[in-house]
Structure formats: structure tokens, C-alpha cells
Amino acid sequence: MATRPPAEGKRWELTAHPRLAKGKVVGVVVLDGWGEAPPDPFNCIHAADTPTLDALKKAAPERWRLIKAHGTAVGLPTDDDMGNSEVGHNALGAGQIYAQGAKLVDLALASGKIYEGEGFKYIRESFDSGTLHLIGLLSDGGVHSRFDQLQLLLKGASEHGARRIRVHVLTDGRDVLDGSSVRFVEILEEDLARLRDKGVDARIASGGGRMYVTMDRYENDWQVVKRGWDAHVLGEAPHKYKNALEAVKKLREDPKANDQYLPPFVIVDESGKPVGQIQDGDAVVTFNFRADRMVMLAKALEYENFDKFDRVRFPKIRYAGMLQYDGELKLPSHYLVAPPEIERTSGEYLARNGVRIYACSETVKFGHVTFFWNGNRSGYFNPSLEKYEEIPSDIGIPFNVQPKMKALEIAQKARDAILSRKFDQVRVNIANGDMVGHTGDIEATIVGCKAADEAVKIILDAIEQVGGIFVLTADHGNAEDMAKRDKSGKPLLDKDGKVQTLTSHTLNPVPIAIGGPGLAPGIRGMFRTDLPNAGLANVAATVMNLHGFEAPDHYEPTLIEVVDK
């Protein structure tokens, strides 16, 4: 985690690097969704014609290495957590590892800041006349959610005005032992009973097993989400019970039953009426902190124009996620826990030290190369030294239909900025590997990777012309593996014998390469060998060095060492 930076009164002046000169143009290229994986037909980067990237890797292996872009390396709770563009660019720009995901939620709950944020204030507007609904995984596995966070949220929400609360529980059995659902429901019922003793109408309203109800991902099976919608929102399910403990115990009596695949159930009152349908004016919180299995439900809850299944009705609710699950889609638009407060980013340090910066990408990634890079901060640090340029992404055209996206336009803008010599750093994000990769269209992703390589060549040629330096890296994996795989690594097949396409990010490392004629004559920069577990947060200090500065002491260490030739 990030160490405490210098106090605000401490100086911002960076120390000159003893052996690397200032004044060289540094091109920083982030290839979005560009990881490293063994070659096979589902590795679109390997399958694509990428002569520029291939040449970098082969020609100067001492200036090409892999770094981590997922899990604890980017502040996520465990190394089973895939990286994403938001936390990736946070780490790249910050030079420090900040808590993300569950750790961020823990801090917000412990400090009480969660109840002071805009997200909670938004849902609280429903408390006087509506119900607060909490939907999520009932588990202490710590992968998607944590039971203690739900308990704290129930307590805090009731203390901040929620008088009617309904919990919609999804049983686990995957990250925790099968059968543990019974004990979790027992404890939750005890907690809710204590709230009722205090005058809060709090009950479990519906539920089901995580793999069969609500928690699908990557748009694999919208019927899973529909079962959840029917139970949570409409109060309709094939199984109805007077209480949740009875529901879980009875459903588990089936010899084939397990927690992961429990069918949907609804809790009803004495007259058979559901106790917790979601109605107009209610508030809804999805309390999972991990994004991948909440995005589909978030779309159903938030999007007015939605065609994945018939919702029957679309209640006018105030909805917030525990976190924002997709920064690119800005989904959901309200969330209880804001991104981390990141201080003293590399962008601010460099701007305060007179480094002129140009940043560019197309719309879908423009915020990543500016806002997220700068520590979740909008605007310029120094308008006289910085220029940010957004190229509009294609509207209404799927990325696999136009897989080249705006890669060449971004590269041309970067080239012009480099050749103008008006900027010391030219920073871009090239989005093809990620955005086309998410479509699952392998052929289109191969085309997108080729376009990205062509864009890199344009930028590197410009760096060559001005005697500059380049740093090429990525924010997370995606296009390098587009097949779902079994534990042995073999692609999984669907019922028709076809390989199941993977559209998500991956856990793979990403490359970083440095080069260019601006590396000082008589000295060669090469990657250190004492940082085998380096990650994206090490890139900022590296870039600062190449600008001719020593990085601040609280930054993750630089990746390069400077040795005599």
C-alpha cells in the first residue's frame, strides 16, 4: 500500500537524476487490454501481424520485461482479482499502490465516510417513504463480498434513517464451503431481528444460488439475471416460503442441491404476498464490491432502454452500487464508496517541475489517460503546461464492426505533438485490445491488434526523429487470451463443440518496453533484476527517471538501472 507522502508543506521540487539528462521528449504509450500469454489461436496479439511490437521484444530483450497488472499489485484484495482500466491507470500515474475494492470499502465503513458520500445521500432520499433493498452475495469468502460489510451496512443504514429494509440474499458455496448458507442466513436473521426490536422493519425478501440466480457475468446467460429480477423486483419465483432459513434448508434437501445453484425463492407473508418487491420510490444497493458479477444486474436496474429480457416493469428507484463497477460505462452512475483519494501523482509532480505534458485518447479511454492517471482528478494541474485532447469514439457502431477504432488518429495526434517539440511528455492510450476484445469477436480483435501496432510505429518513428525516449506498456490483459479454459489451461467447449469465448480481462502480466535514441550516449538503461514482482505502480518512477528526475521516496521503485556501457 502507499506510504504516507510528504506533508503538503514539503517541497514539490524533484531532484535531478545524476546520470539521466532532462529535456528529452518521452512518449508514453498504454496499450489497453494487452497482456502476455502463450501463443495459440485464441491469443489475438500473437495471431495479429504486429511487426513493431515483435521487433521491440526481440531486438532489445534487456529493455523488455513483464510486470503485474492485477490483484495486490494494483491495490485489489487478492491476486485472484483481475485488473481493470481504472485501477491500472491509477497505479500507472500514481507511482503508489492504493487500496481498491474490498479494502476501500473497509476504510469507508470504518471511518463512516460511506454515509457522508454523494451515493448514500442519494439513496437516503428514499428512506422516508420507501424501502432500502440490499442485493448481494451472502458470504465471508472475500472474493465478491463480505458478510461483515453487509452487517455494518445494515447497522449504519438503520442509524442513518432507513426504517424499512429488505435483503435479497445470494448463497455462495463456491468461495466458501457448500452448506454454509444455512449459518449465514441464521446469523443474518438474528441481526435483522435485533433491528426489528429497534423499530426497523427489516427482513430477508428473496434469494437463490449465485450461479443460477442474478450473478451471471460477461453476458453469458441473461436468464440467470432474469431469475433474479423476477424474484427480487417482481416478487415472483417457483418457491415461496415464510422465512429464508426455511427456504434454504428445504431447498437443500434435494439430493442434487448445493448453495451455488439453489433455485430462486421469495419470502411471503401470511396471506401469500411477497414481503419485499422493489417498487417505485425505493432505494437499491448491490453490496458486492467485486464488479464482474454485478455489471449485468446493474444494467437491468439502471438502463431505461434495456432489451436483454422482459423486465415486465421498470420501477423508478434510486440505485447505487457499493462501488462503481464499470468506469468505462460509468455504471452504476451512483455508488457508495468513491475511488481512492490519490495524492501527489506523477502528473502533478512533473507539472510542478515544468514538464510540458500532452495526453490523448479517444472517448472510451480519454478519462483513463487523464482523470484516472491523475489520481481521479479532473482538469489540469497547470493549464499553461498541459494539453489534453479527446478524439470522439465511433457512436452507434460496435467495436468489432470498426475494430481499428481511432488508433491511427490518436497516433497521428501524438506524432504531431512530438514533432512540434512543444511537449516533454506525450501520453496516449490505444484502446483496441480491450474494447474490441470485450466483444468476443476473435477476427475483429486480431484486426484491432494490428491497428494498434501500426499506431505504435507512427509514435515510435516520431520519437526517433526528435531523439526522444519511449515507454510502452499496458494496463491489464484481455486480447492475449480470448478462450475460457479449464484448470489445465485447455479451452472449454460449448454444447455444440465450439470453444467458449472469453470476453473479460485476464490475470496475465503486461509488457513494458523502453527505448529510443534519447537514452544517454555512453550509458544504457536496462531493467533491474531485483524487482521480480514489480507492477504498474513502478512505471511512474521509471518515467520520472527518463525525464531526468529522481522519483519521490514514497513512490514504488524505478524499474531501470543506469550502468556504464
Coordinates of C-alpha atoms in Angstrom, one line a residue:
M1 CA 0.0 0.0 0.0
A2 CA 1.0 3.6 -0.5
T3 CA 3.2 5.1 2.2
R4 CA 2.4 8.5 3.5
P5 CA 3.6 11.2 1.1
P6 CA 5.4 14.3 2.3
A7 CA 3.2 16.8 4.1
E8 CA 1.6 19.4 2.0
G9 CA 4.2 22.0 3.2
K10 CA 7.1 19.9 1.9
R11 CA 8.6 20.8 -1.4
W12 CA 7.4 19.6 -4.7
E13 CA 10.8 20.1 -6.4
L14 CA 12.2 16.9 -7.8
T15 CA 15.9 16.1 -7.5
A16 CA 17.8 15.9 -10.8
H17 CA 18.8 12.4 -11.8
P18 CA 22.6 12.1 -11.5
R19 CA 23.0 10.3 -14.8
L20 CA 19.9 10.9 -17.0
A21 CA 19.6 14.3 -18.6
K22 CA 16.4 16.4 -18.7
G23 CA 14.9 17.8 -21.9
K24 CA 14.2 14.6 -23.8
V25 CA 10.8 14.0 -25.3
V26 CA 9.3 11.0 -23.6
G27 CA 6.5 9.2 -25.4
V28 CA 4.3 7.1 -23.0
V29 CA 2.1 4.6 -24.8
V30 CA -0.5 2.5 -22.9
L31 CA -1.9 -0.4 -25.0
D32 CA -5.2 -1.1 -23.3
G33 CA -6.0 -4.8 -22.7
W34 CA -2.6 -6.0 -24.0
G35 CA -1.3 -8.9 -21.8
E36 CA 1.3 -11.6 -22.3
A37 CA 0.2 -15.2 -22.8
P38 CA 1.5 -18.3 -24.6
P39 CA 0.8 -18.3 -28.3
D40 CA -2.2 -20.1 -29.5
P41 CA -5.2 -19.4 -31.9
F42 CA -7.0 -17.5 -29.1
N43 CA -4.1 -15.2 -28.4
C44 CA -5.2 -12.4 -30.7
I45 CA -2.0 -10.4 -30.1
H46 CA 0.1 -13.4 -31.2
A47 CA -2.2 -14.1 -34.2
A48 CA -2.1 -10.5 -35.4
D49 CA 0.5 -9.0 -37.6
T50 CA 2.4 -6.9 -35.1
P51 CA 5.9 -6.3 -36.5
T52 CA 6.6 -3.2 -34.4
L53 CA 5.9 -4.9 -31.1
D54 CA 7.7 -8.1 -32.2
A55 CA 10.8 -6.1 -33.1
L56 CA 10.9 -4.4 -29.7
K57 CA 10.7 -7.7 -27.9
K58 CA 13.3 -9.4 -30.0
A59 CA 15.8 -6.6 -30.7
A60 CA 16.4 -5.4 -27.1
P61 CA 15.3 -8.1 -24.6
E62 CA 17.1 -6.2 -21.8
R63 CA 14.6 -3.3 -22.4
W64 CA 11.5 -5.5 -22.4
R65 CA 10.0 -7.2 -19.4
L66 CA 6.7 -8.2 -17.9
I67 CA 5.0 -6.5 -14.9
K68 CA 1.9 -7.3 -12.8
A69 CA -1.3 -5.6 -13.6
H70 CA -3.8 -7.3 -11.4
G71 CA -4.5 -8.2 -7.7
T72 CA -2.4 -6.7 -5.0
A73 CA -0.1 -5.1 -7.4
V74 CA -2.8 -2.6 -8.2
G75 CA -4.4 -2.4 -4.8
L76 CA -7.1 -5.1 -5.2
P77 CA -7.7 -7.5 -2.3
T78 CA -6.3 -10.8 -3.8
D79 CA -4.3 -12.0 -6.7
D80 CA -7.5 -13.7 -8.0
D81 CA -8.8 -10.2 -8.8
M82 CA -8.4 -9.2 -12.4
G83 CA -7.1 -5.7 -13.1
N84 CA -9.1 -3.1 -14.9
S85 CA -8.5 0.1 -16.8
E86 CA -9.4 2.3 -13.8
V87 CA -7.1 0.8 -11.2
G88 CA -4.5 0.2 -13.8
H89 CA -4.3 3.9 -14.8
N90 CA -4.4 4.9 -11.1
A91 CA -1.3 2.8 -10.5
L92 CA 0.5 3.9 -13.6
G93 CA 0.0 7.6 -12.8
A94 CA 0.3 7.5 -9.1
G95 CA 3.5 5.5 -8.6
Q96 CA 1.9 4.2 -5.5
I97 CA -0.4 1.3 -4.7
Y98 CA -3.7 2.5 -3.2
A99 CA -6.4 0.4 -1.7
Q100 CA -9.1 -0.6 -4.2
G101 CA -12.1 -2.9 -3.9
A102 CA -12.8 -4.5 -0.6
K103 CA -10.1 -2.6 1.2
L104 CA -11.6 0.7 0.1
V105 CA -15.0 -0.4 1.4
D106 CA -13.5 -1.4 4.7
L107 CA -11.9 2.0 5.2
A108 CA -15.2 3.8 4.2
L109 CA -17.2 1.7 6.7
A110 CA -14.7 2.0 9.5
S111 CA -14.4 5.8 9.1
G112 CA -18.1 6.4 8.5
K113 CA -17.3 8.3 5.3
I114 CA -19.6 5.9 3.4
Y115 CA -22.6 7.7 5.0
E116 CA -21.2 11.2 4.1
G117 CA -20.8 10.5 0.4
E118 CA -23.0 11.5 -2.5
G119 CA -24.0 7.9 -3.2
F120 CA -25.5 7.4 0.3
K121 CA -27.1 10.8 0.3
Y122 CA -28.7 9.9 -3.0
I123 CA -30.3 6.6 -1.7
R124 CA -31.3 8.2 1.6
E125 CA -33.8 10.4 -0.2
S126 CA -35.9 7.2 -0.4
F127 CA -35.8 6.3 3.3
D128 CA -38.8 8.4 4.4
S129 CA -41.4 6.8 2.2
G130 CA -39.6 3.8 0.5
T131 CA -37.7 0.6 1.2
L132 CA -34.0 0.1 1.2
H133 CA -33.2 -3.1 -0.7
L134 CA -29.7 -4.7 -0.4
I135 CA -28.8 -7.3 -3.0
G136 CA -25.6 -9.4 -3.0
L137 CA -23.6 -12.5 -2.1
L138 CA -24.1 -13.8 1.4
S139 CA -20.5 -14.9 2.1
D140 CA -17.4 -14.3 4.0
G141 CA -15.2 -15.6 1.2
G142 CA -13.9 -12.1 0.5
V143 CA -13.9 -12.6 -3.3
H144 CA -17.1 -10.8 -4.3
S145 CA -18.5 -9.6 -1.0
R146 CA -18.0 -9.9 2.8
F147 CA -20.7 -10.7 5.3
D148 CA -19.2 -8.3 7.9
Q149 CA -19.5 -5.5 5.4
L150 CA -23.2 -6.3 4.9
Q151 CA -23.7 -6.3 8.7
L152 CA -22.0 -2.9 9.1
L153 CA -24.0 -1.5 6.2
L154 CA -27.3 -2.7 7.8
K155 CA -26.4 -1.2 11.1
G156 CA -25.2 2.1 9.6
A157 CA -28.2 2.5 7.2
S158 CA -30.6 2.0 10.0
E159 CA -28.8 4.5 12.1
H160 CA -28.9 7.0 9.2
G161 CA -32.7 6.8 8.7
A162 CA -33.6 3.6 6.9
R163 CA -36.8 2.4 8.5
R164 CA -37.7 -0.4 6.1
I165 CA -35.0 -2.7 4.8
R166 CA -35.2 -5.8 2.6
V167 CA -32.2 -8.1 2.0
H168 CA -32.1 -10.2 -1.2
V169 CA -29.5 -13.0 -0.5
L170 CA -27.5 -15.0 -3.0
T171 CA -26.0 -18.1 -1.5
D172 CA -22.3 -18.9 -2.2
G173 CA -20.8 -22.4 -1.8
R174 CA -18.1 -21.5 -4.3
D175 CA -15.8 -19.2 -2.3
V176 CA -16.9 -20.8 1.0
L177 CA -18.0 -24.3 2.0
D178 CA -21.2 -25.7 0.5
G179 CA -23.9 -25.6 3.1
S180 CA -22.5 -22.6 4.9
S181 CA -25.6 -20.7 3.6
V182 CA -27.6 -22.0 6.5
R183 CA -25.4 -20.5 9.1
F184 CA -25.1 -17.2 7.2
V185 CA -28.9 -16.9 7.0
E186 CA -29.2 -17.8 10.7
I187 CA -26.9 -15.0 11.7
L188 CA -28.5 -12.5 9.3
E189 CA -31.9 -13.3 10.6
E190 CA -30.6 -12.7 14.2
D191 CA -29.2 -9.3 13.0
L192 CA -32.5 -8.4 11.4
A193 CA -34.5 -9.4 14.5
R194 CA -32.4 -7.0 16.5
L195 CA -33.1 -4.2 14.1
R196 CA -36.8 -5.0 14.3
D197 CA -36.5 -4.7 18.1
K198 CA -35.3 -1.2 17.5
G199 CA -38.3 -0.3 15.3
V200 CA -36.7 -1.0 11.9
D201 CA -38.9 -3.2 9.6
A202 CA -36.0 -5.4 8.4
R203 CA -36.5 -8.8 6.6
I204 CA -35.0 -11.1 4.0
A205 CA -37.1 -10.8 0.9
S206 CA -35.8 -13.2 -1.7
G207 CA -32.8 -15.3 -2.7
G208 CA -31.2 -18.0 -4.7
G209 CA -27.8 -19.6 -5.6
R210 CA -25.2 -17.3 -7.1
M211 CA -24.6 -19.4 -10.2
Y212 CA -28.3 -19.8 -11.0
V213 CA -29.7 -16.5 -9.8
T214 CA -28.6 -12.9 -10.5
M215 CA -24.8 -13.2 -10.6
D216 CA -24.0 -14.0 -14.2
R217 CA -21.1 -12.3 -15.9
Y218 CA -19.8 -11.3 -19.3
E219 CA -23.3 -11.6 -20.7
N220 CA -23.0 -15.4 -20.7
D221 CA -26.6 -16.1 -19.7
W222 CA -29.1 -13.3 -19.2
Q223 CA -31.7 -15.9 -17.9
V224 CA -29.6 -16.0 -14.7
V225 CA -30.2 -12.3 -14.2
K226 CA -33.8 -12.6 -15.2
R227 CA -34.4 -15.2 -12.4
G228 CA -33.0 -12.7 -10.0
W229 CA -35.0 -9.8 -11.4
D230 CA -38.2 -11.8 -11.1
A231 CA -37.5 -12.8 -7.5
H232 CA -36.0 -9.5 -6.2
V233 CA -38.0 -7.0 -8.2
L234 CA -41.3 -8.7 -9.1
G235 CA -41.5 -11.0 -6.1
E236 CA -42.1 -14.0 -8.4
A237 CA -40.3 -17.3 -8.0
P238 CA -41.2 -21.0 -8.2
H239 CA -40.5 -21.4 -4.5
K240 CA -42.3 -19.4 -1.7
Y241 CA -41.6 -19.6 2.0
K242 CA -42.5 -17.8 5.2
N243 CA -38.8 -17.2 6.1
A244 CA -35.4 -17.5 4.5
L245 CA -34.0 -20.1 6.9
E246 CA -36.8 -22.5 6.0
A247 CA -36.2 -21.7 2.3
V248 CA -32.6 -22.6 2.3
K249 CA -33.0 -25.7 4.5
K250 CA -35.9 -27.0 2.4
L251 CA -34.2 -26.3 -1.0
R252 CA -31.1 -28.0 0.2
E253 CA -33.0 -31.2 0.9
D254 CA -32.9 -32.1 -2.8
P255 CA -30.0 -34.6 -3.1
K256 CA -28.6 -32.7 -6.0
A257 CA -28.9 -29.3 -4.3
N258 CA -25.9 -27.1 -3.5
D259 CA -25.6 -23.5 -2.4
Q260 CA -24.3 -22.3 -5.8
Y261 CA -27.3 -23.5 -7.7
L262 CA -30.2 -23.0 -5.3
P263 CA -33.3 -22.1 -7.3
P264 CA -34.9 -18.6 -6.8
F265 CA -37.2 -18.2 -3.8
V266 CA -39.4 -15.4 -2.5
I267 CA -40.4 -14.8 1.1
V268 CA -44.2 -14.2 1.6
D269 CA -46.4 -13.1 4.4
E270 CA -49.4 -14.9 5.9
S271 CA -51.6 -14.0 3.0
G272 CA -49.0 -15.2 0.5
K273 CA -47.9 -11.8 -0.6
P274 CA -44.2 -11.1 -1.3
V275 CA -42.7 -9.2 1.6
G276 CA -40.1 -7.3 -0.5
Q277 CA -40.9 -6.4 -4.1
I278 CA -38.9 -3.5 -5.4
Q279 CA -41.3 -0.6 -6.1
D280 CA -41.3 3.0 -7.4
G281 CA -39.6 5.2 -4.9
D282 CA -37.4 2.5 -3.3
A283 CA -33.6 2.5 -2.9
V284 CA -31.5 -0.4 -4.1
V285 CA -27.9 -1.1 -3.2
T286 CA -25.9 -4.0 -4.7
F287 CA -23.4 -4.7 -1.9
N288 CA -20.8 -6.8 -3.8
F289 CA -17.5 -5.0 -4.1
R290 CA -16.3 -7.1 -7.0
A291 CA -17.6 -5.9 -10.3
D292 CA -17.7 -8.7 -12.8
R293 CA -20.9 -10.4 -11.4
M294 CA -22.8 -7.2 -10.7
V295 CA -22.5 -5.4 -14.1
M296 CA -25.4 -7.3 -15.7
L297 CA -27.8 -6.7 -12.9
A298 CA -26.6 -3.0 -12.7
K299 CA -27.6 -2.6 -16.4
A300 CA -31.0 -4.1 -15.7
L301 CA -31.5 -1.8 -12.7
E302 CA -30.3 1.4 -14.4
Y303 CA -30.8 1.3 -18.1
E304 CA -34.2 2.6 -19.3
N305 CA -33.5 1.2 -22.8
F306 CA -32.9 -2.5 -22.0
D307 CA -33.6 -5.4 -24.2
K308 CA -31.9 -8.4 -22.7
F309 CA -35.1 -9.8 -21.2
D310 CA -38.6 -8.6 -20.5
R311 CA -38.4 -6.8 -17.1
V312 CA -42.3 -6.6 -17.0
R313 CA -41.9 -3.4 -15.1
F314 CA -39.1 -0.9 -14.6
P315 CA -39.5 0.7 -11.1
K316 CA -38.3 4.2 -10.6
I317 CA -35.7 3.6 -8.0
R318 CA -32.6 5.2 -6.5
Y319 CA -29.9 2.7 -7.3
A320 CA -26.3 2.7 -6.1
G321 CA -23.5 0.1 -6.2
M322 CA -21.2 -0.5 -3.4
L323 CA -18.6 0.7 -5.9
Q324 CA -18.7 1.8 -9.5
Y325 CA -18.5 -1.5 -11.3
D326 CA -17.5 -0.2 -14.8
G327 CA -15.6 3.1 -15.2
E328 CA -15.9 3.0 -19.0
L329 CA -19.7 2.7 -18.9
K330 CA -19.9 4.8 -15.7
L331 CA -22.1 2.0 -14.3
P332 CA -23.8 2.4 -11.9
S333 CA -23.9 6.2 -12.0
H334 CA -24.2 6.3 -8.2
Y335 CA -22.1 4.4 -5.8
L336 CA -21.5 4.3 -2.0
V337 CA -17.7 4.2 -2.0
A338 CA -15.8 6.6 -4.2
P339 CA -12.5 5.8 -5.8
P340 CA -9.4 6.3 -3.6
E341 CA -8.1 9.8 -2.8
I342 CA -4.7 9.7 -4.6
E343 CA -2.2 12.3 -3.7
R344 CA 1.0 13.6 -5.3
T345 CA 0.7 11.8 -8.6
S346 CA 3.4 11.8 -11.2
G347 CA 1.4 14.1 -13.4
E348 CA 1.3 16.7 -10.6
Y349 CA 4.9 16.4 -9.7
L350 CA 6.0 16.7 -13.3
A351 CA 3.8 19.7 -14.0
R352 CA 5.1 21.4 -10.8
N353 CA 8.6 20.8 -12.2
G354 CA 8.0 22.4 -15.5
V355 CA 7.4 19.3 -17.6
R356 CA 5.0 20.1 -20.5
I357 CA 2.5 17.3 -21.0
Y358 CA 0.2 16.3 -23.9
A359 CA -2.3 13.5 -23.3
C360 CA -4.6 12.0 -25.9
S361 CA -7.0 9.1 -26.5
E362 CA -10.5 8.5 -27.9
T363 CA -13.6 9.0 -25.8
V364 CA -13.8 5.5 -24.3
K365 CA -10.3 5.8 -22.8
F366 CA -9.8 9.6 -22.6
G367 CA -10.7 9.6 -18.9
H368 CA -8.2 6.9 -18.2
V369 CA -5.2 8.7 -19.7
T370 CA -6.2 11.9 -17.9
F371 CA -8.6 11.6 -14.9
F372 CA -7.6 8.2 -13.6
W373 CA -3.9 8.8 -14.5
N374 CA -4.0 12.0 -12.4
G375 CA -5.4 10.3 -9.3
N376 CA -9.2 10.6 -10.0
R377 CA -8.8 14.3 -10.6
S378 CA -10.4 16.3 -13.3
G379 CA -8.8 19.2 -15.1
Y380 CA -5.2 20.4 -15.5
F381 CA -2.5 20.8 -12.8
N382 CA -1.1 23.7 -14.9
P383 CA -3.1 24.8 -17.9
S384 CA -0.1 26.6 -19.3
L385 CA 2.0 23.4 -19.5
E386 CA -0.7 20.8 -20.3
K387 CA -2.9 19.9 -23.2
Y388 CA -5.4 17.1 -23.2
E389 CA -7.1 16.1 -26.4
E390 CA -10.1 13.8 -26.9
I391 CA -10.8 12.1 -30.2
P392 CA -14.5 11.2 -30.4
S393 CA -15.1 7.4 -30.5
D394 CA -17.5 6.0 -33.0
I395 CA -21.1 6.3 -31.9
G396 CA -23.6 3.5 -32.6
I397 CA -21.0 1.3 -34.3
P398 CA -19.9 -1.9 -32.4
F399 CA -16.2 -2.0 -31.9
N400 CA -16.0 -5.3 -33.7
V401 CA -17.5 -3.7 -36.8
Q402 CA -15.0 -0.9 -36.7
P403 CA -12.1 -2.7 -34.9
K404 CA -9.4 -0.2 -35.9
M405 CA -11.2 2.3 -33.8
K406 CA -9.3 5.6 -33.6
A407 CA -5.9 4.1 -33.1
L408 CA -4.3 5.8 -36.2
E409 CA -5.9 9.2 -35.4
I410 CA -4.5 9.0 -31.8
A411 CA -1.1 8.1 -33.2
Q412 CA -1.2 11.0 -35.7
K413 CA -2.1 13.4 -32.9
A414 CA 0.7 12.1 -30.8
R415 CA 3.2 12.3 -33.7
D416 CA 2.2 15.9 -34.3
A417 CA 2.7 16.7 -30.6
I418 CA 6.1 15.0 -30.6
L419 CA 7.3 16.7 -33.7
S420 CA 6.1 20.1 -32.5
R421 CA 8.6 19.9 -29.7
K422 CA 6.1 21.8 -27.6
F423 CA 5.8 19.0 -25.1
D424 CA 8.2 17.0 -22.9
Q425 CA 5.8 14.1 -22.4
V426 CA 3.3 12.8 -24.9
R427 CA 1.0 10.2 -23.3
V428 CA -1.6 8.1 -25.1
N429 CA -4.0 5.2 -24.6
I430 CA -4.7 2.9 -27.6
A431 CA -7.9 1.1 -26.8
N432 CA -8.3 -1.6 -29.4
G433 CA -7.1 -4.7 -27.5
D434 CA -9.6 -4.0 -24.7
M435 CA -12.6 -2.6 -26.4
V436 CA -12.6 -5.0 -29.3
G437 CA -11.6 -7.9 -27.1
H438 CA -14.7 -7.4 -25.0
T439 CA -16.9 -8.1 -28.0
G440 CA -15.6 -11.7 -28.1
D441 CA -15.0 -11.4 -31.9
I442 CA -11.6 -13.0 -32.4
E443 CA -11.1 -12.0 -36.0
A444 CA -12.0 -8.4 -35.3
T445 CA -9.7 -8.3 -32.3
I446 CA -6.9 -9.5 -34.5
V447 CA -7.6 -6.6 -36.8
G448 CA -7.7 -4.3 -33.8
C449 CA -4.3 -5.5 -32.5
K450 CA -2.8 -5.0 -36.0
A451 CA -4.1 -1.4 -36.0
A452 CA -2.7 -0.8 -32.5
D453 CA 0.8 -2.0 -33.7
E454 CA 0.6 0.4 -36.7
A455 CA -0.3 3.2 -34.3
V456 CA 2.7 2.4 -32.1
K457 CA 5.0 2.5 -35.2
I458 CA 3.8 6.1 -36.0
I459 CA 4.6 7.2 -32.5
L460 CA 8.0 5.5 -32.3
D461 CA 9.0 6.9 -35.6
A462 CA 8.3 10.4 -34.3
I463 CA 10.3 9.7 -31.2
E464 CA 13.2 8.6 -33.4
Q465 CA 13.0 11.9 -35.3
V466 CA 13.3 14.1 -32.3
G467 CA 15.9 12.0 -30.5
G468 CA 13.4 11.1 -27.7
I469 CA 12.6 8.1 -25.5
F470 CA 9.6 5.9 -25.4
V471 CA 7.9 3.8 -22.7
L472 CA 5.4 1.3 -23.9
T473 CA 3.2 -0.6 -21.5
A474 CA -0.4 -1.8 -20.9
D475 CA -3.0 -1.5 -18.1
H476 CA -4.2 -5.1 -17.9
G477 CA -4.7 -8.2 -20.1
N478 CA -7.5 -9.0 -22.5
A479 CA -6.8 -9.6 -26.1
E480 CA -4.0 -12.1 -25.4
D481 CA -6.5 -14.8 -24.3
M482 CA -10.0 -15.0 -25.6
A483 CA -10.9 -18.6 -24.7
K484 CA -12.5 -19.8 -21.5
R485 CA -10.3 -22.5 -20.1
D486 CA -10.4 -25.4 -17.6
K487 CA -7.9 -25.7 -14.8
S488 CA -5.4 -27.4 -17.0
G489 CA -5.5 -24.5 -19.5
K490 CA -7.4 -26.2 -22.2
P491 CA -10.2 -24.2 -23.9
L492 CA -13.7 -25.1 -22.8
L493 CA -16.2 -26.2 -25.4
D494 CA -19.9 -25.3 -25.5
K495 CA -22.7 -27.9 -26.2
D496 CA -22.0 -27.6 -29.9
G497 CA -18.3 -28.4 -29.5
K498 CA -17.2 -24.8 -30.2
V499 CA -14.7 -23.0 -28.0
Q500 CA -16.3 -20.8 -25.4
T501 CA -15.1 -17.2 -26.0
L502 CA -13.7 -15.2 -23.1
T503 CA -14.6 -11.5 -23.2
S504 CA -13.2 -10.4 -19.9
H505 CA -9.9 -9.1 -18.6
T506 CA -7.3 -11.6 -17.6
L507 CA -4.8 -12.2 -14.8
N508 CA -1.8 -12.1 -17.2
P509 CA 1.1 -9.8 -16.8
V510 CA 1.7 -7.0 -19.3
P511 CA 4.8 -5.9 -21.1
I512 CA 6.8 -2.8 -20.6
A513 CA 9.5 -1.7 -23.1
I514 CA 11.8 1.3 -23.1
G515 CA 14.0 2.6 -25.9
G516 CA 14.7 5.5 -28.3
P517 CA 17.8 7.5 -29.3
G518 CA 17.3 9.8 -26.3
L519 CA 18.8 7.3 -23.9
A520 CA 22.0 9.0 -22.9
P521 CA 25.1 8.2 -25.0
G522 CA 27.7 6.2 -23.1
I523 CA 25.0 4.9 -20.8
R524 CA 22.4 2.2 -21.4
G525 CA 19.3 1.8 -19.4
M526 CA 18.3 -1.7 -18.6
F527 CA 15.7 -3.2 -16.4
R528 CA 16.6 -4.1 -12.8
T529 CA 16.7 -7.8 -11.9
D530 CA 15.9 -7.3 -8.2
L531 CA 12.2 -6.5 -8.7
P532 CA 10.6 -9.8 -10.0
N533 CA 7.2 -8.8 -8.6
A534 CA 7.1 -5.3 -10.0
G535 CA 3.8 -3.9 -11.2
L536 CA 2.2 -1.0 -12.9
A537 CA 2.9 1.3 -9.9
N538 CA 6.6 1.0 -10.7
V539 CA 6.2 2.7 -14.1
A540 CA 5.8 6.3 -12.7
A541 CA 9.2 6.4 -11.1
T542 CA 10.7 4.9 -14.3
V543 CA 9.1 7.6 -16.4
M544 CA 10.3 10.3 -14.0
N545 CA 13.9 9.0 -14.3
L546 CA 13.6 9.2 -18.1
H547 CA 12.6 12.8 -17.7
G548 CA 15.8 13.4 -15.8
F549 CA 14.4 13.3 -12.3
E550 CA 14.8 11.1 -9.2
A551 CA 11.4 9.8 -8.1
P552 CA 10.0 10.8 -4.7
D553 CA 11.0 8.4 -1.9
H554 CA 7.4 7.3 -1.2
Y555 CA 7.0 6.0 -4.8
E556 CA 7.3 2.4 -5.8
P557 CA 10.9 1.9 -7.1
T558 CA 12.0 2.5 -10.6
L559 CA 12.3 -0.4 -13.0
I560 CA 15.5 0.7 -14.6
E561 CA 19.1 0.9 -13.5
V562 CA 21.7 3.0 -15.3
V563 CA 25.0 1.3 -15.9
D564 CA 28.1 2.1 -17.9
K565 CA 28.0 0.8 -21.4

